[in-house]
PDB file of C-alpha atoms and ligand atoms in Angstrom:
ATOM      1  CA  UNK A   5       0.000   0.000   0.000  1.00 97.00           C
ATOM      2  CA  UNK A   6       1.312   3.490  -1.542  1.00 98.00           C
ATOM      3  CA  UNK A   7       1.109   6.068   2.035  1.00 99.00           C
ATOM      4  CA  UNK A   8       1.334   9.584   0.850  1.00 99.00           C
ATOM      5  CA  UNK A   9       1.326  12.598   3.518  1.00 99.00           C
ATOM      6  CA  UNK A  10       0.708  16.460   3.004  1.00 99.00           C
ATOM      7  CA  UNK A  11       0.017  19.222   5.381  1.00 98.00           C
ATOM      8  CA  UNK A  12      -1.437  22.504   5.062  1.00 98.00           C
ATOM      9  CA  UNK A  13      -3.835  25.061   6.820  1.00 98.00           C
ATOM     10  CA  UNK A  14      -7.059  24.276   4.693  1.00 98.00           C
ATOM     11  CA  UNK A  15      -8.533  27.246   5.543  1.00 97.00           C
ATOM     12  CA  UNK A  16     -11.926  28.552   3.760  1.00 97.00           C
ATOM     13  CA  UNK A  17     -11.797  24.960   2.343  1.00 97.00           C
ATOM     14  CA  UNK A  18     -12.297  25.345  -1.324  1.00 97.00           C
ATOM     15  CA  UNK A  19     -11.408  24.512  -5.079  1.00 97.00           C
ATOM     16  CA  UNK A  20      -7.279  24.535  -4.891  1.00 97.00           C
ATOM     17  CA  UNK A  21      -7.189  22.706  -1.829  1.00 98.00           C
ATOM     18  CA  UNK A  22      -9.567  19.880  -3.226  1.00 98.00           C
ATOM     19  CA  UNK A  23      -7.204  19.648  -6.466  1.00 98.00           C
ATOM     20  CA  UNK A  24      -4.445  19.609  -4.427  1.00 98.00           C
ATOM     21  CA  UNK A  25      -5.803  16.540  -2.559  1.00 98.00           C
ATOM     22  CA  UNK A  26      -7.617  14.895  -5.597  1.00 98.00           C
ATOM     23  CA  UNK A  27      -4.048  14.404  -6.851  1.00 98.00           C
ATOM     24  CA  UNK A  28      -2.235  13.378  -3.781  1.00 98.00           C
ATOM     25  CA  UNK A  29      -4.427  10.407  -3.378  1.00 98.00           C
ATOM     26  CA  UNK A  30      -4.246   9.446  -6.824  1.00 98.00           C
ATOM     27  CA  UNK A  31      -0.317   9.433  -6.573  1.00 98.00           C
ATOM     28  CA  UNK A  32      -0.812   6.351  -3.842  1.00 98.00           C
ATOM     29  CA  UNK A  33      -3.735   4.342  -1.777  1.00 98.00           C
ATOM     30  CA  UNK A  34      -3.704   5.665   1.470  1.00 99.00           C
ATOM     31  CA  UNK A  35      -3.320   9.611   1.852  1.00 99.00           C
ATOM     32  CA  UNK A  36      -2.580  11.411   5.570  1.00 99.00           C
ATOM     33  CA  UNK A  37      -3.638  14.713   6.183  1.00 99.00           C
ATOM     34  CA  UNK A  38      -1.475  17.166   8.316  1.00 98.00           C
ATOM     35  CA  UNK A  39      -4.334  19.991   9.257  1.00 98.00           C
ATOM     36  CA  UNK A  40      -2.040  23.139  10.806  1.00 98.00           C
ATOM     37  CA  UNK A  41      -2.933  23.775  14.448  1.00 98.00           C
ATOM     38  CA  UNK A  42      -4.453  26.933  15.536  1.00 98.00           C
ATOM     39  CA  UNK A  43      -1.231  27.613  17.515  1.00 98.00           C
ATOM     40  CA  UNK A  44       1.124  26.321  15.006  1.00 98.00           C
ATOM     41  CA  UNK A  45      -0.827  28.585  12.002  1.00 97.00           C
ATOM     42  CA  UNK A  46       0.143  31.066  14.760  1.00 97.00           C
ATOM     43  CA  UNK A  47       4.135  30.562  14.137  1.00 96.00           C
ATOM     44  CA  UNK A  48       3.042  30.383  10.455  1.00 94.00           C
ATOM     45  CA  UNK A  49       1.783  34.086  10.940  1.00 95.00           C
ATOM     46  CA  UNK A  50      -1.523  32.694   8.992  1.00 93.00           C
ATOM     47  CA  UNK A  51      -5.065  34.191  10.633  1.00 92.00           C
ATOM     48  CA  UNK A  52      -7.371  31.893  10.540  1.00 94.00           C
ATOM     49  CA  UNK A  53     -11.225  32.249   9.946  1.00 95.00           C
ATOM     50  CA  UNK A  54     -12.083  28.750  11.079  1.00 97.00           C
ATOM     51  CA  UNK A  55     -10.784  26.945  13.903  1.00 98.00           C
ATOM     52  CA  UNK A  56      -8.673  23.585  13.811  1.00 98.00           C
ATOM     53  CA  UNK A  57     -11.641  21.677  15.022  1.00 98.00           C
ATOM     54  CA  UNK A  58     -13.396  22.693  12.218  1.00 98.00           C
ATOM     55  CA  UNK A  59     -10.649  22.466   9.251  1.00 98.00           C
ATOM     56  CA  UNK A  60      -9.736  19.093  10.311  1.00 98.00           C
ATOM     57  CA  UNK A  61     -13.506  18.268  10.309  1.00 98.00           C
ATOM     58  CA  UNK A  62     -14.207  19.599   6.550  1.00 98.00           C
ATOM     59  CA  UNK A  63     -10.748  17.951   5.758  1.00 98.00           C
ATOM     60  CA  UNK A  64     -12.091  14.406   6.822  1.00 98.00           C
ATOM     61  CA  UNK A  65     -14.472  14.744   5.365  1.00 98.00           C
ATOM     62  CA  UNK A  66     -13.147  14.894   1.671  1.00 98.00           C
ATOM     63  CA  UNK A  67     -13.343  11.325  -0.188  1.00 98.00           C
ATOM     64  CA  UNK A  68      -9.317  11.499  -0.986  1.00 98.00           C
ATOM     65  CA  UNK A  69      -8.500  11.816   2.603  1.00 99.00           C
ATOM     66  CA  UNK A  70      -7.889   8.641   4.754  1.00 99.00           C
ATOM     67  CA  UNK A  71      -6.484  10.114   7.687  1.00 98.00           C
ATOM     68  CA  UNK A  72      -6.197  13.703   9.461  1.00 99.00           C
ATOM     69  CA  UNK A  73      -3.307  14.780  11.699  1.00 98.00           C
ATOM     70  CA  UNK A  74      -2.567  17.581  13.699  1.00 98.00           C
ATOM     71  CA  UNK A  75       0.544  19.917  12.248  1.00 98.00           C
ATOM     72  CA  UNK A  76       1.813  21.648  15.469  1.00 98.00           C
ATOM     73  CA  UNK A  77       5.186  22.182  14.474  1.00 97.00           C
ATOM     74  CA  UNK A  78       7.674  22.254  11.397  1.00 96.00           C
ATOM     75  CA  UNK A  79       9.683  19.586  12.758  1.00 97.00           C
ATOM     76  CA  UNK A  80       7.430  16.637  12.901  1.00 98.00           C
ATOM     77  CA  UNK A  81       7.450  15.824   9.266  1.00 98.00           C
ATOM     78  CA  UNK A  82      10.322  13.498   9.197  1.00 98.00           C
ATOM     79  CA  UNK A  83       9.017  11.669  12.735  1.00 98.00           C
ATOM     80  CA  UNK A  84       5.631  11.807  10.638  1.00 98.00           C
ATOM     81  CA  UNK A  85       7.305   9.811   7.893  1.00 98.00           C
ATOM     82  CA  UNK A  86       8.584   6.937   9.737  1.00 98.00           C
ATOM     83  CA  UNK A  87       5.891   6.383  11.999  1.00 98.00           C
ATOM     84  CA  UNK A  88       2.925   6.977   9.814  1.00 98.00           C
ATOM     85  CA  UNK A  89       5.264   4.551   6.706  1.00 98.00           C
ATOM     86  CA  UNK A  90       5.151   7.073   4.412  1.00 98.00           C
ATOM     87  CA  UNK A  91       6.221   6.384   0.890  1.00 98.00           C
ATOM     88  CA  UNK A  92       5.359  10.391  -0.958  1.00 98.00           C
ATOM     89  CA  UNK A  93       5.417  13.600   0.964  1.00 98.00           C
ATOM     90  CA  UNK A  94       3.387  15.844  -1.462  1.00 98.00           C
ATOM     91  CA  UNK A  95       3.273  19.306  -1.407  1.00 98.00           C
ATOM     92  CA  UNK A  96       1.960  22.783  -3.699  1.00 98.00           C
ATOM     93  CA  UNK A  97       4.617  24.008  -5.505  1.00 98.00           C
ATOM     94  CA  UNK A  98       4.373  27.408  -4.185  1.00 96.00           C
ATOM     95  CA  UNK A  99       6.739  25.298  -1.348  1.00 97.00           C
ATOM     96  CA  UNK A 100       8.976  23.991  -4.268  1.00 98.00           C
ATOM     97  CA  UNK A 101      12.437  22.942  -2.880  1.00 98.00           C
ATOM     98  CA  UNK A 102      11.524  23.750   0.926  1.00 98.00           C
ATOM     99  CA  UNK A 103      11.226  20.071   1.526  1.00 98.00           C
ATOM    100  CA  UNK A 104      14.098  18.831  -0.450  1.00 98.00           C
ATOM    101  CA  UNK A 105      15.668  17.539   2.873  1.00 98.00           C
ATOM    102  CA  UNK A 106      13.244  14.723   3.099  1.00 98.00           C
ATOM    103  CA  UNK A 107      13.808  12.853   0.048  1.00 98.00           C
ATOM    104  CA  UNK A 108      16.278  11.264   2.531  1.00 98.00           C
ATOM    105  CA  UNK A 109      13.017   9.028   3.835  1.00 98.00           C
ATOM    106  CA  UNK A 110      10.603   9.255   0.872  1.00 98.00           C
ATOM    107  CA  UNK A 111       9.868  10.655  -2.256  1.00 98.00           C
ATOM    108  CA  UNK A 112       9.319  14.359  -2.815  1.00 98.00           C
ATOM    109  CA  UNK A 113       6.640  15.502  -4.911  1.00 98.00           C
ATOM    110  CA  UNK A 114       5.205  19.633  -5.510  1.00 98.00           C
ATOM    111  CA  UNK A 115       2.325  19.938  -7.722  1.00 98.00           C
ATOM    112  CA  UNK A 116       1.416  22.441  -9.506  1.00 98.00           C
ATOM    113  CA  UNK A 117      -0.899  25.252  -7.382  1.00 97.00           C
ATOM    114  CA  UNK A 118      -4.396  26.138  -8.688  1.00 96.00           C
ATOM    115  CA  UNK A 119      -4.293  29.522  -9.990  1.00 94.00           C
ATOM    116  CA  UNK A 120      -6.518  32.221  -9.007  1.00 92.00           C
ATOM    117  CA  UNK A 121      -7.742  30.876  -5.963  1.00 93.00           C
ATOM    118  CA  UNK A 122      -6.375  31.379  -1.982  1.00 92.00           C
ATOM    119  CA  UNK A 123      -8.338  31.465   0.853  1.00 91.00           C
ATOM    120  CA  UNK A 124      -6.739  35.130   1.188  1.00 90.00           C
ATOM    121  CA  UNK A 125      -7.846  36.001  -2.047  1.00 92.00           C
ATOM    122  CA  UNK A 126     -11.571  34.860  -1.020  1.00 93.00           C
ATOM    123  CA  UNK A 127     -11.636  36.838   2.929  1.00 91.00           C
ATOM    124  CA  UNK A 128     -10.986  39.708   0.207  1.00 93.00           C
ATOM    125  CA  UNK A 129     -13.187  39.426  -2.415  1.00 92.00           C
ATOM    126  CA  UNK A 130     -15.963  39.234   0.369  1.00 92.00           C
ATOM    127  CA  UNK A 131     -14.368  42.834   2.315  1.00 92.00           C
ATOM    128  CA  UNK A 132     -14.889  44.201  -0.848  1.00 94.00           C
ATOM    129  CA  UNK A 133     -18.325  42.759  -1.579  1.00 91.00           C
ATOM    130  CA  UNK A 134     -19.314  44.509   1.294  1.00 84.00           C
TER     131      UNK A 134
HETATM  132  N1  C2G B 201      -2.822  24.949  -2.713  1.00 87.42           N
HETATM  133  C1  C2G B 201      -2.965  24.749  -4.086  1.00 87.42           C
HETATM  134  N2  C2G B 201      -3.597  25.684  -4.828  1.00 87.42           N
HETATM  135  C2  C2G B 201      -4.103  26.805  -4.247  1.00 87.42           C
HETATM  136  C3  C2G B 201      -3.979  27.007  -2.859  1.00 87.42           C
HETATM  137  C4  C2G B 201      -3.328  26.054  -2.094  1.00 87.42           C
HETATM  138  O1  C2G B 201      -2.502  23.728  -4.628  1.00 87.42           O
HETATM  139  N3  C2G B 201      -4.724  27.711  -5.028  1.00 87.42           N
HETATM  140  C5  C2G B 201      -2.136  23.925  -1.937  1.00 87.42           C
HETATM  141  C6  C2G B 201      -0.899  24.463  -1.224  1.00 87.42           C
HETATM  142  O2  C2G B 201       0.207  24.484  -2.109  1.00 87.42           O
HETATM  143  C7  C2G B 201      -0.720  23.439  -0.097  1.00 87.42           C
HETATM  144  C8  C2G B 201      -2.172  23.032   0.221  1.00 87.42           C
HETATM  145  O3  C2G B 201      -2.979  23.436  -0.904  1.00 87.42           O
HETATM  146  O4  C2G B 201      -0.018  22.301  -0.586  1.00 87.42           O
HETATM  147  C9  C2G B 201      -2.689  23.704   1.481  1.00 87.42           C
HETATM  148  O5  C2G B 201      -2.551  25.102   1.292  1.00 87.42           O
HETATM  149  P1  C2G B 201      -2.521  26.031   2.608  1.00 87.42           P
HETATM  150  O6  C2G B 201      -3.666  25.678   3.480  1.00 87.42           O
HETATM  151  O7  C2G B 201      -2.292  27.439   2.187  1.00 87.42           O
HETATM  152  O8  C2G B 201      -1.205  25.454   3.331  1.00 87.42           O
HETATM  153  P2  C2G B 201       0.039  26.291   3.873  1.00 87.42           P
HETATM  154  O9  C2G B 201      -0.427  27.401   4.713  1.00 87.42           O
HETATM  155  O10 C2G B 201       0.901  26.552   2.709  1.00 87.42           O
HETATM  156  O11 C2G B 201       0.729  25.249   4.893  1.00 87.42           O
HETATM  157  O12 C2G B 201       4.086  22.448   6.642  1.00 87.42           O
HETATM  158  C10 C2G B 201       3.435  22.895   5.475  1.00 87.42           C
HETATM  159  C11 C2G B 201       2.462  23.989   5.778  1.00 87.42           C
HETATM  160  O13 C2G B 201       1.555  23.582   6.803  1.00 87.42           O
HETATM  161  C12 C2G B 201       1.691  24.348   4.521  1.00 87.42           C
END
């Protein structure tokens, strides 16, 4: 069984992130979600509109995921890796090369981001809808 991993905020769920995971599963059988803490999206500087509770809900949710993890900290990707028997660490490729270092334990895959969309880009198209 193909394990893939990926981790992200998943915030204001929407058409980039399903992509995004459509193709991760389809790269293995089994795909892990890392869902960005509330504290942790606090190192990343990222505000958040909904709460982990509820992004790791929504995330579950999707058909392509198999399994949702909390992200609390960079570090825990390559502990992730060997525990969890991961064989692909995926990632957008707006993170291309930042995770070079683990094709040490697995293979390394960006894909290509969705254009046009970012849950950013949507908190402001409804400020200015207003
Ligand atoms: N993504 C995408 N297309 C978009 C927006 C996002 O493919 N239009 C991808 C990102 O590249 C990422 C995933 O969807 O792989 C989740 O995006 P974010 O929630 O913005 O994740 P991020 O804040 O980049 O956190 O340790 C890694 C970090 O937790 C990644």
């Amino acid at each position: 069984m193909i394990k893939v991993i990926t981790y992200g905020t998943f915030d204001l769920f929407h058409y980039g992130h399903l992509r995004l995971l459509q193709r991760a599963k389809a790269l293995g059988d089994y795909l892990i979600v890392g869902v960005s803490t509330d504290e942790f999206n606090a190192v990343k500087n990222k505000q958040c509109t909904y709460p982990y509770i509820e992004r790791a809900e929504i995330v579950k949710a999707i058909r392509y995921v198999d399994e949702v993890i909390p992200e609390t900290c960079w570090e825990q990707k390559i502990s992730d890796i060997q525990k969890y028997d991961i064989d692909i660490f995926v990632m957008g490729n707006d993170w291309e090369g930042k995770f070079d270092f683990l094709k040490d334990y697995c293979r390394v895959i960006y894909l290509e981001r969705t254009p046009e969309i970012s849950s950013s880009g949507i908190k402001t198209m409804i400020r200015e809808e207003k």
